[in-house]
Amino acid sequence: MGSFGIEENKVKNSPQHTKFIAHVRQVVKSPKVKSLVKLEPSHSSPSQTHSILLDFSSPEKSKKKPSVDLDKKNKEMIDVVERSLKEFEAMSVKIQEDLKREAKVAAEKEAALKAQKEADLKKDQLQKQQALKQQSERQELARQAEKEEQAKKQAEKERVEQQKAEQQKQKTEQEKLKTEQGKQQEKTALVGDEGSQDAMRLRTQYMDKIKSIKTVTKPKIMSTPNSNRVFQARMLVTRRVGQLTRVQQQVIDIAKEIHQSIEQSQSDSDLYLTVMDVCAKFILKQVETEIAVKRNMAFPLAVICVFLMNKHPQFIEIFLGRMMKKCPYITPCYLNKNKSESMDEYKKRIGFKRLEDKFESEIQYEERMAGFLSLYCAILQTTTPTNAVQNMEHAWTWLARMSNLKPRKITPLLILTFLEMCGHQFLEKYKSQAKKLIQLIMKDIYHKTQSVP
């Protein structure tokens, strides 16, 4: 018996393989082939499920059957096998076509996937390029902003330097002008006003300080939020000085409160000067309202002034400058009337106070001048361990300078006020020299004033 077999491993593990085996089994099981073909298990290989065995037995074994029938059956069997082979070939072609089609589809999918990957890669690269570009643009903008900021800072620095240079130039010019004015004022003092050159020079220095604060420093501060600090200081001085008595502890407490108010403004130099100026101004107002009438109230107020002078050295120039402006005899000096000024202007310059539409009387004027001098003398005789700024040495200088001036009508009142307020300390300090100076004043100056109109 011969055999014809189709191995399944050629198309193994494919859908077509399964379909092909199913078709073979259907053909083999047909009635026409069933009698001639029998399925036997294949023992040659585990992967082969079956073999198709065709029975071509020798004629001797089928002698009982007619030869015609045998030929007919063989022919029919050959026809079935040929048809099966054709079907197998067609199925094989179809399987190959399916495999090609699947390979093509797989290739197309692979190509599409590759194209997608390439597209994604290009997209990622593009995004990275855009990110790098944006980062570069941001860095460039940051560099430009930094350059602009540096340029701005440089411009601001140049502006500040230019402003400082201009201020320095103005300061130099002002100092030059001040020097020229000082020289001119010294000449005027020698020709017109009466007073020693040292005294007039000191007066000019203090008056310039007051003028600078009034015209430059104070307007600058009053246009800022710091103006509230100035108002607070003014209210404090007005209220506390108005409550002043001769009780020692109260005097010390008031002095400390005013000192703290001034100390809190030290962070700003302009504010510091303005607050001290306001304090000096309103302390001197107390002189006009009370000390001119009650001379003994000059002593507790002098303690406050000495305390502030020791704590704040610049307060000395400001306070004495304001006092000299109100009372020129603190210098001491006598201011003469210039030919170019009116009587009203002259009276205002020597400290007369205007009351409504006219100036105060000479008696009122002399009382106020004596009040200012009382406070000054009280400051000179105030004995404290730290009072090295205005002491009895300045008292000797004041009396010596006054004795060298040609007497005026107000001179006896001024000398009397000096002796009443600090004469005791003056005698203790200079003893016989003080007595000789006072005797000189009594013999020479007092008699000269008798002829003064």
Tab-separated table of C-alpha atoms in Angstrom:
chain	number	residue	atom	x	y	z
A	1	MET	CA	0.000	0.000	0.000
A	2	GLY	CA	1.414	3.368	-0.918
A	3	SER	CA	0.868	6.633	1.113
A	4	PHE	CA	0.540	10.359	0.354
A	5	GLY	CA	1.071	12.860	3.201
A	6	ILE	CA	0.869	16.690	3.606
A	7	GLU	CA	2.831	17.986	6.593
A	8	GLU	CA	1.185	20.579	8.717
A	9	ASN	CA	4.397	22.137	10.008
A	10	LYS	CA	4.727	24.259	6.841
A	11	VAL	CA	1.837	26.384	7.861
A	12	LYS	CA	1.977	25.708	11.551
A	13	ASN	CA	0.761	28.311	14.041
A	14	SER	CA	-1.345	30.203	11.513
A	15	PRO	CA	-5.135	30.530	11.052
A	16	GLN	CA	-4.784	29.067	7.567
A	17	HIS	CA	-3.162	25.941	9.034
A	18	THR	CA	-6.193	25.236	11.180
A	19	LYS	CA	-8.553	25.870	8.295
A	20	PHE	CA	-6.543	23.578	6.012
A	21	ILE	CA	-6.597	20.620	8.428
A	22	ALA	CA	-10.315	21.029	8.878
A	23	HIS	CA	-10.813	20.878	5.104
A	24	VAL	CA	-8.661	17.754	4.766
A	25	ARG	CA	-10.643	15.989	7.437
A	26	GLN	CA	-13.893	16.918	5.693
A	27	VAL	CA	-12.665	15.504	2.379
A	28	VAL	CA	-11.389	12.287	3.913
A	29	LYS	CA	-14.635	11.689	5.734
A	30	SER	CA	-16.717	12.007	2.531
A	31	PRO	CA	-18.709	8.814	1.544
A	32	LYS	CA	-16.780	8.429	-1.691
A	33	VAL	CA	-13.348	8.355	-0.052
A	34	LYS	CA	-14.360	6.733	3.189
A	35	SER	CA	-14.407	3.230	1.686
A	36	LEU	CA	-11.006	3.677	0.068
A	37	VAL	CA	-9.157	5.967	2.455
A	38	LYS	CA	-8.751	5.266	6.105
A	39	LEU	CA	-7.306	7.514	8.751
A	40	GLU	CA	-4.522	6.096	10.804
A	41	PRO	CA	-2.597	7.775	13.522
A	42	SER	CA	0.858	8.919	12.527
A	43	HIS	CA	3.598	7.667	14.740
A	44	SER	CA	6.418	9.330	12.867
A	45	SER	CA	6.150	12.773	14.504
A	46	PRO	CA	4.137	14.281	17.382
A	47	SER	CA	3.482	17.406	15.323
A	48	GLN	CA	1.705	15.443	12.649
A	49	THR	CA	-1.844	14.679	13.603
A	50	HIS	CA	-2.726	12.207	10.820
A	51	SER	CA	-1.538	10.715	7.517
A	52	ILE	CA	-3.759	9.978	4.563
A	53	LEU	CA	-3.257	6.344	3.547
A	54	LEU	CA	-4.423	5.155	0.153
A	55	ASP	CA	-5.034	1.426	-0.231
A	56	PHE	CA	-3.391	0.025	-3.407
A	57	SER	CA	-3.466	-3.644	-2.461
A	58	SER	CA	-2.291	-6.241	-4.925
A	59	PRO	CA	-4.872	-7.755	-7.246
A	60	GLU	CA	-4.280	-11.145	-5.799
A	61	LYS	CA	-5.945	-10.171	-2.533
A	62	SER	CA	-9.125	-9.069	-4.287
A	63	LYS	CA	-9.614	-11.870	-6.698
A	64	LYS	CA	-13.128	-12.355	-5.557
A	65	LYS	CA	-14.144	-8.802	-6.866
A	66	PRO	CA	-14.499	-8.184	-10.512
A	67	SER	CA	-11.684	-6.206	-12.159
A	68	VAL	CA	-14.158	-3.762	-13.644
A	69	ASP	CA	-15.367	-2.747	-10.297
A	70	LEU	CA	-11.832	-2.455	-9.059
A	71	ASP	CA	-10.811	-0.166	-11.906
A	72	LYS	CA	-13.877	1.886	-11.399
A	73	LYS	CA	-13.176	2.293	-7.760
A	74	ASN	CA	-9.534	3.131	-8.428
A	75	LYS	CA	-10.554	5.689	-10.974
A	76	GLU	CA	-13.040	7.226	-8.622
A	77	MET	CA	-10.466	7.266	-5.924
A	78	ILE	CA	-7.903	8.922	-8.223
A	79	ASP	CA	-10.478	11.527	-9.195
A	80	VAL	CA	-11.219	12.270	-5.562
A	81	VAL	CA	-7.522	12.516	-4.779
A	82	GLU	CA	-6.892	14.785	-7.761
A	83	ARG	CA	-9.783	17.026	-6.771
A	84	SER	CA	-8.444	17.057	-3.222
A	85	LEU	CA	-4.986	17.935	-4.477
A	86	LYS	CA	-6.406	20.750	-6.567
A	87	GLU	CA	-8.319	21.969	-3.587
A	88	PHE	CA	-5.166	21.608	-1.519
A	89	GLU	CA	-3.212	23.616	-4.085
A	90	ALA	CA	-5.897	26.273	-4.176
A	91	MET	CA	-5.928	26.349	-0.423
A	92	SER	CA	-2.125	26.590	-0.400
A	93	VAL	CA	-2.225	29.491	-2.863
A	94	LYS	CA	-4.862	31.160	-0.764
A	95	ILE	CA	-2.797	30.580	2.362
A	96	GLN	CA	0.242	32.078	0.677
A	97	GLU	CA	-1.803	35.052	-0.467
A	98	ASP	CA	-3.165	35.448	3.050
A	99	LEU	CA	0.320	35.225	4.452
A	100	LYS	CA	1.561	37.793	1.944
A	101	ARG	CA	-1.403	40.023	2.746
A	102	GLU	CA	-0.787	39.633	6.466
A	103	ALA	CA	2.924	40.267	5.928
A	104	LYS	CA	2.011	43.356	3.923
A	105	VAL	CA	-0.385	44.517	6.639
A	106	ALA	CA	2.258	43.817	9.271
A	107	ALA	CA	4.827	45.687	7.183
A	108	GLU	CA	2.383	48.561	6.741
A	109	LYS	CA	1.676	48.580	10.497
A	110	GLU	CA	5.374	48.446	11.190
A	111	ALA	CA	5.965	51.230	8.706
A	112	ALA	CA	3.114	53.236	10.234
A	113	LEU	CA	4.481	52.586	13.698
A	114	LYS	CA	7.951	53.575	12.532
A	115	ALA	CA	6.526	56.689	10.898
A	116	GLN	CA	4.622	57.466	14.100
A	117	LYS	CA	7.778	57.012	16.140
A	118	GLU	CA	9.671	59.243	13.742
A	119	ALA	CA	6.870	61.792	13.920
A	120	ASP	CA	6.864	61.604	17.719
A	121	LEU	CA	10.636	61.891	17.728
A	122	LYS	CA	10.466	64.928	15.428
A	123	LYS	CA	7.724	66.372	17.605
A	124	ASP	CA	9.834	65.832	20.724
A	125	GLN	CA	12.843	67.347	18.998
A	126	LEU	CA	10.734	70.282	17.857
A	127	GLN	CA	9.360	70.753	21.371
A	128	LYS	CA	12.871	70.571	22.783
A	129	GLN	CA	14.064	73.065	20.197
A	130	GLN	CA	11.158	75.351	21.014
A	131	ALA	CA	11.842	74.937	24.747
A	132	LEU	CA	15.516	75.706	24.169
A	133	LYS	CA	14.562	78.680	22.039
A	134	GLN	CA	12.146	79.949	24.683
A	135	GLN	CA	14.773	79.398	27.371
A	136	SER	CA	17.289	81.234	25.252
A	137	GLU	CA	14.799	84.067	24.708
A	138	ARG	CA	14.084	84.225	28.431
A	139	GLN	CA	17.790	84.268	29.173
A	140	GLU	CA	18.255	86.994	26.598
A	141	LEU	CA	15.383	88.981	28.116
A	142	ALA	CA	16.895	88.445	31.564
A	143	ARG	CA	20.279	89.640	30.285
A	144	GLN	CA	18.651	92.666	28.679
A	145	ALA	CA	16.709	93.389	31.884
A	146	GLU	CA	19.917	93.032	33.877
A	147	LYS	CA	21.723	95.350	31.483
A	148	GLU	CA	18.881	97.855	31.732
A	149	GLU	CA	18.922	97.577	35.526
A	150	GLN	CA	22.666	98.060	35.574
A	151	ALA	CA	22.327	100.986	33.219
A	152	LYS	CA	19.584	102.405	35.425
A	153	LYS	CA	21.728	101.952	38.543
A	154	GLN	CA	24.674	103.507	36.774
A	155	ALA	CA	22.526	106.428	35.667
A	156	GLU	CA	21.176	106.806	39.198
A	157	LYS	CA	24.702	106.611	40.582
A	158	GLU	CA	25.855	109.264	38.127
A	159	ARG	CA	22.828	111.393	38.983
A	160	VAL	CA	23.546	111.082	42.710
A	161	GLU	CA	27.209	111.857	42.164
A	162	GLN	CA	26.272	114.824	40.006
A	163	GLN	CA	23.797	115.960	42.639
A	164	LYS	CA	26.438	115.566	45.337
A	165	ALA	CA	28.882	117.504	43.209
A	166	GLU	CA	26.303	120.260	42.707
A	167	GLN	CA	25.510	120.271	46.421
A	168	GLN	CA	29.191	120.420	47.230
A	169	LYS	CA	29.574	123.249	44.760
A	170	GLN	CA	26.609	125.074	46.295
A	171	LYS	CA	27.989	124.411	49.755
A	172	THR	CA	31.363	125.795	48.713
A	173	GLU	CA	29.703	128.844	47.204
A	174	GLN	CA	27.571	129.295	50.310
A	175	GLU	CA	30.619	129.009	52.527
A	176	LYS	CA	32.415	131.502	50.341
A	177	LEU	CA	29.430	133.833	50.467
A	178	LYS	CA	29.147	133.285	54.218
A	179	THR	CA	32.791	134.148	54.642
A	180	GLU	CA	32.350	137.308	52.599
A	181	GLN	CA	29.224	138.177	54.564
A	182	GLY	CA	31.088	137.543	57.802
A	183	LYS	CA	33.866	139.868	56.717
A	184	GLN	CA	31.326	142.449	55.684
A	185	GLN	CA	29.461	142.080	58.973
A	186	GLU	CA	32.721	142.427	60.875
A	187	LYS	CA	33.372	145.667	59.008
A	188	THR	CA	29.820	146.784	59.723
A	189	ALA	CA	30.238	145.887	63.386
A	190	LEU	CA	33.392	147.971	63.581
A	191	VAL	CA	31.779	150.905	61.825
A	192	GLY	CA	28.105	150.713	62.867
A	193	ASP	CA	27.210	148.152	65.565
A	194	GLU	CA	29.118	148.186	68.821
A	195	GLY	CA	30.657	144.956	70.088
A	196	SER	CA	33.950	143.086	70.136
A	197	GLN	CA	34.988	141.372	66.920
A	198	ASP	CA	34.981	137.947	68.614
A	199	ALA	CA	31.496	138.541	70.003
A	200	MET	CA	30.131	139.724	66.649
A	201	ARG	CA	31.769	136.808	64.832
A	202	LEU	CA	30.157	134.373	67.263
A	203	ARG	CA	26.800	136.119	66.855
A	204	THR	CA	27.074	135.841	63.071
A	205	GLN	CA	27.865	132.126	63.332
A	206	TYR	CA	24.841	131.435	65.514
A	207	MET	CA	22.493	133.618	63.486
A	208	ASP	CA	23.564	131.884	60.252
A	209	LYS	CA	22.774	128.533	61.863
A	210	ILE	CA	19.263	129.698	62.725
A	211	LYS	CA	18.742	131.165	59.264
A	212	SER	CA	19.869	127.944	57.560
A	213	ILE	CA	17.441	125.878	59.638
A	214	LYS	CA	14.585	128.288	58.958
A	215	THR	CA	15.088	128.632	55.194
A	216	VAL	CA	16.477	125.223	54.174
A	217	THR	CA	16.187	122.479	56.778
A	218	LYS	CA	12.757	123.102	58.264
A	219	PRO	CA	10.851	123.535	54.932
A	220	LYS	CA	12.361	120.259	53.731
A	221	ILE	CA	11.199	118.390	56.853
A	222	MET	CA	7.741	119.980	56.982
A	223	SER	CA	6.978	118.611	53.499
A	224	THR	CA	7.554	115.009	54.673
A	225	PRO	CA	5.746	112.655	57.081
A	226	ASN	CA	8.377	113.608	59.677
A	227	SER	CA	6.498	116.876	60.167
A	228	ASN	CA	4.336	115.000	62.684
A	229	ARG	CA	7.432	114.443	64.827
A	230	VAL	CA	8.035	118.200	64.824
A	231	PHE	CA	4.458	118.919	65.929
A	232	GLN	CA	4.728	116.303	68.677
A	233	ALA	CA	7.954	117.857	69.970
A	234	ARG	CA	6.404	121.329	69.943
A	235	MET	CA	3.334	120.146	71.848
A	236	LEU	CA	5.505	118.309	74.393
A	237	VAL	CA	7.739	121.335	75.081
A	238	THR	CA	4.787	123.743	75.273
A	239	ARG	CA	2.879	121.501	77.664
A	240	ARG	CA	5.732	120.400	79.922
A	241	VAL	CA	7.527	123.746	80.164
A	242	GLY	CA	4.185	125.346	80.989
A	243	GLN	CA	3.934	122.926	83.950
A	244	LEU	CA	7.406	123.852	85.246
A	245	THR	CA	7.824	124.563	88.953
A	246	ARG	CA	10.846	124.841	91.250
A	247	VAL	CA	10.525	121.213	92.419
A	248	GLN	CA	13.841	119.566	91.561
A	249	GLN	CA	12.518	116.111	90.593
A	250	GLN	CA	9.874	117.621	88.319
A	251	VAL	CA	12.511	119.752	86.589
A	252	ILE	CA	14.650	116.655	85.968
A	253	ASP	CA	11.665	114.662	84.643
A	254	ILE	CA	10.725	117.437	82.199
A	255	ALA	CA	14.324	117.735	81.007
A	256	LYS	CA	14.490	113.978	80.379
A	257	GLU	CA	11.213	113.968	78.432
A	258	ILE	CA	12.377	116.765	76.130
A	259	HIS	CA	15.761	115.049	75.724
A	260	GLN	CA	14.042	111.787	74.677
A	261	SER	CA	11.907	113.655	72.151
A	262	ILE	CA	15.045	115.145	70.595
A	263	GLU	CA	16.983	111.876	70.799
A	264	GLN	CA	14.284	109.983	68.859
A	265	SER	CA	14.848	112.275	65.860
A	266	GLN	CA	18.621	111.665	65.570
A	267	SER	CA	18.187	109.147	62.732
A	268	ASP	CA	17.505	112.063	60.361
A	269	SER	CA	19.956	114.975	60.624
A	270	ASP	CA	17.493	117.517	59.206
A	271	LEU	CA	14.733	116.331	61.537
A	272	TYR	CA	17.189	116.431	64.434
A	273	LEU	CA	18.068	120.092	63.789
A	274	THR	CA	14.428	121.043	63.241
A	275	VAL	CA	13.248	119.435	66.494
A	276	MET	CA	16.021	121.145	68.476
A	277	ASP	CA	15.115	124.463	66.844
A	278	VAL	CA	11.440	124.022	67.783
A	279	CYS	CA	12.372	123.122	71.366
A	280	ALA	CA	14.609	126.207	71.672
A	281	LYS	CA	11.909	128.445	70.218
A	282	PHE	CA	9.195	127.339	72.622
A	283	ILE	CA	11.505	127.367	75.647
A	284	LEU	CA	12.215	131.042	74.866
A	285	LYS	CA	8.491	131.699	74.579
A	286	GLN	CA	8.293	130.756	78.254
A	287	VAL	CA	10.813	133.520	78.948
A	288	GLU	CA	8.506	136.147	77.452
A	289	THR	CA	5.404	134.879	79.245
A	290	GLU	CA	6.790	134.107	82.723
A	291	ILE	CA	10.453	134.884	83.389
A	292	ALA	CA	10.079	138.525	82.351
A	293	VAL	CA	7.709	138.811	85.332
A	294	LYS	CA	9.088	136.103	87.700
A	295	ARG	CA	12.871	136.161	87.453
A	296	ASN	CA	13.342	133.266	89.878
A	297	MET	CA	11.671	130.899	87.360
A	298	ALA	CA	14.773	131.289	85.193
A	299	PHE	CA	16.703	128.857	87.426
A	300	PRO	CA	14.625	125.667	86.842
A	301	LEU	CA	14.370	126.509	83.130
A	302	ALA	CA	18.163	126.979	83.054
A	303	VAL	CA	18.617	123.447	84.449
A	304	ILE	CA	16.611	122.081	81.494
A	305	CYS	CA	18.665	124.118	79.000
A	306	VAL	CA	21.997	122.981	80.482
A	307	PHE	CA	20.798	119.361	80.475
A	308	LEU	CA	19.884	119.574	76.771
A	309	MET	CA	23.135	121.386	75.876
A	310	ASN	CA	25.194	118.623	77.464
A	311	LYS	CA	23.175	115.856	75.772
A	312	HIS	CA	23.003	117.587	72.371
A	313	PRO	CA	26.020	119.879	71.662
A	314	GLN	CA	24.390	121.386	68.549
A	315	PHE	CA	21.584	122.648	70.764
A	316	ILE	CA	24.003	125.295	72.138
A	317	GLU	CA	24.347	127.139	68.823
A	318	ILE	CA	20.641	126.823	68.046
A	319	PHE	CA	19.481	127.995	71.470
A	320	LEU	CA	21.981	130.884	71.774
A	321	GLY	CA	21.350	131.892	68.173
A	322	ARG	CA	17.614	132.201	68.835
A	323	MET	CA	18.279	134.019	72.100
A	324	MET	CA	20.671	136.496	70.422
A	325	LYS	CA	18.112	137.091	67.694
A	326	LYS	CA	15.512	138.061	70.309
A	327	CYS	CA	17.985	139.822	72.629
A	328	PRO	CA	21.203	141.219	71.065
A	329	TYR	CA	22.570	142.009	74.550
A	330	ILE	CA	23.311	138.312	75.068
A	331	THR	CA	26.209	138.758	72.605
A	332	PRO	CA	26.769	141.427	74.100
A	333	CYS	CA	26.495	144.222	71.540
A	334	TYR	CA	24.584	147.372	70.722
A	335	LEU	CA	23.000	147.425	67.272
A	336	ASN	CA	23.001	150.883	65.692
A	337	LYS	CA	20.462	152.104	63.185
A	338	ASN	CA	21.608	152.018	59.580
A	339	LYS	CA	20.891	154.960	57.332
A	340	SER	CA	19.049	152.739	54.842
A	341	GLU	CA	16.568	151.235	57.338
A	342	SER	CA	13.422	152.751	58.813
A	343	MET	CA	12.772	153.079	62.525
A	344	ASP	CA	10.327	150.142	62.437
A	345	GLU	CA	12.926	147.943	60.727
A	346	TYR	CA	15.522	148.998	63.278
A	347	LYS	CA	13.251	148.266	66.226
A	348	LYS	CA	12.443	144.843	64.800
A	349	ARG	CA	16.146	144.108	64.374
A	350	ILE	CA	17.030	144.943	67.991
A	351	GLY	CA	14.175	142.795	69.334
A	352	PHE	CA	11.136	145.048	69.801
A	353	LYS	CA	7.897	143.064	69.748
A	354	ARG	CA	5.027	144.292	67.626
A	355	LEU	CA	1.640	144.395	69.339
A	356	GLU	CA	-1.175	144.609	66.772
A	357	ASP	CA	-0.535	147.867	64.871
A	358	LYS	CA	2.341	149.239	66.996
A	359	PHE	CA	5.488	148.188	68.823
A	360	GLU	CA	5.647	147.574	72.559
A	361	SER	CA	6.763	150.354	74.867
A	362	GLU	CA	10.380	150.767	75.950
A	363	ILE	CA	9.506	149.592	79.462
A	364	GLN	CA	7.953	146.373	78.108
A	365	TYR	CA	10.961	145.950	75.819
A	366	GLU	CA	13.480	146.376	78.655
A	367	GLU	CA	11.562	143.910	80.858
A	368	ARG	CA	11.664	141.264	78.123
A	369	MET	CA	15.367	141.878	77.469
A	370	ALA	CA	16.042	141.530	81.194
A	371	GLY	CA	14.061	138.272	81.145
A	372	PHE	CA	16.219	136.793	78.354
A	373	LEU	CA	19.412	137.928	80.096
A	374	SER	CA	18.118	136.424	83.360
A	375	LEU	CA	17.822	133.010	81.716
A	376	TYR	CA	21.278	133.341	80.153
A	377	CYS	CA	22.855	134.299	83.503
A	378	ALA	CA	20.981	131.466	85.230
A	379	ILE	CA	22.501	129.071	82.684
A	380	LEU	CA	26.000	130.500	83.362
A	381	GLN	CA	25.725	130.024	87.125
A	382	THR	CA	24.084	126.564	87.007
A	383	THR	CA	26.631	124.356	88.738
A	384	THR	CA	26.471	120.788	87.452
A	385	PRO	CA	29.352	118.324	86.940
A	386	THR	CA	28.788	118.362	83.178
A	387	ASN	CA	28.170	122.087	82.617
A	388	ALA	CA	31.301	122.828	80.633
A	389	VAL	CA	29.515	124.473	77.740
A	390	GLN	CA	28.298	127.722	79.354
A	391	ASN	CA	29.780	128.506	82.766
A	392	MET	CA	31.280	131.304	84.849
A	393	GLU	CA	34.153	131.780	82.410
A	394	HIS	CA	31.560	132.916	79.877
A	395	ALA	CA	30.097	135.159	82.597
A	396	TRP	CA	33.449	136.911	83.024
A	397	THR	CA	33.738	137.294	79.234
A	398	TRP	CA	30.227	138.784	79.003
A	399	LEU	CA	30.761	141.324	81.784
A	400	ALA	CA	34.228	142.304	80.489
A	401	ARG	CA	32.897	142.860	76.982
A	402	MET	CA	29.946	144.850	78.315
A	403	SER	CA	32.237	147.073	80.386
A	404	ASN	CA	34.265	147.877	77.239
A	405	LEU	CA	31.205	149.164	75.362
A	406	LYS	CA	29.962	152.739	75.465
A	407	PRO	CA	27.020	152.741	77.900
A	408	ARG	CA	23.442	153.013	76.687
A	409	LYS	CA	20.253	153.786	78.525
A	410	ILE	CA	19.568	150.049	78.997
A	411	THR	CA	23.104	149.251	80.231
A	412	PRO	CA	22.463	149.643	84.018
A	413	LEU	CA	19.457	147.322	83.802
A	414	LEU	CA	21.515	144.698	82.010
A	415	ILE	CA	24.408	144.838	84.517
A	416	LEU	CA	21.983	144.805	87.446
A	417	THR	CA	20.230	141.749	86.016
A	418	PHE	CA	23.604	140.020	85.583
A	419	LEU	CA	24.606	140.673	89.198
A	420	GLU	CA	21.204	139.604	90.552
A	421	MET	CA	21.160	136.312	88.671
A	422	CYS	CA	24.794	135.130	88.860
A	423	GLY	CA	26.641	137.716	90.992
A	424	HIS	CA	27.015	135.347	93.936
A	425	GLN	CA	28.685	132.609	91.876
A	426	PHE	CA	30.713	135.250	90.052
A	427	LEU	CA	32.188	136.561	93.319
A	428	GLU	CA	32.909	133.050	94.587
A	429	LYS	CA	34.683	132.173	91.371
A	430	TYR	CA	36.823	135.312	90.818
A	431	LYS	CA	36.831	136.863	94.329
A	432	SER	CA	38.960	140.074	94.377
A	433	GLN	CA	39.111	140.319	90.579
A	434	ALA	CA	35.317	140.280	90.447
A	435	LYS	CA	35.163	143.056	93.072
A	436	LYS	CA	37.621	145.213	91.120
A	437	LEU	CA	35.624	144.773	87.914
A	438	ILE	CA	32.363	145.653	89.649
A	439	GLN	CA	33.984	148.735	91.268
A	440	LEU	CA	35.218	149.813	87.828
A	441	ILE	CA	31.726	149.472	86.446
A	442	MET	CA	30.244	151.473	89.352
A	443	LYS	CA	32.822	154.259	89.070
A	444	ASP	CA	33.127	154.602	85.320
A	445	ILE	CA	30.139	153.133	83.504
A	446	TYR	CA	27.445	154.081	86.000
A	447	HIS	CA	28.414	157.745	85.992
A	448	LYS	CA	28.624	157.780	82.201
A	449	THR	CA	25.064	156.545	81.908
A	450	GLN	CA	23.838	159.530	83.861
A	451	SER	CA	24.495	161.685	80.830
A	452	VAL	CA	22.862	159.297	78.357
A	453	PRO	CA	19.516	160.773	77.169
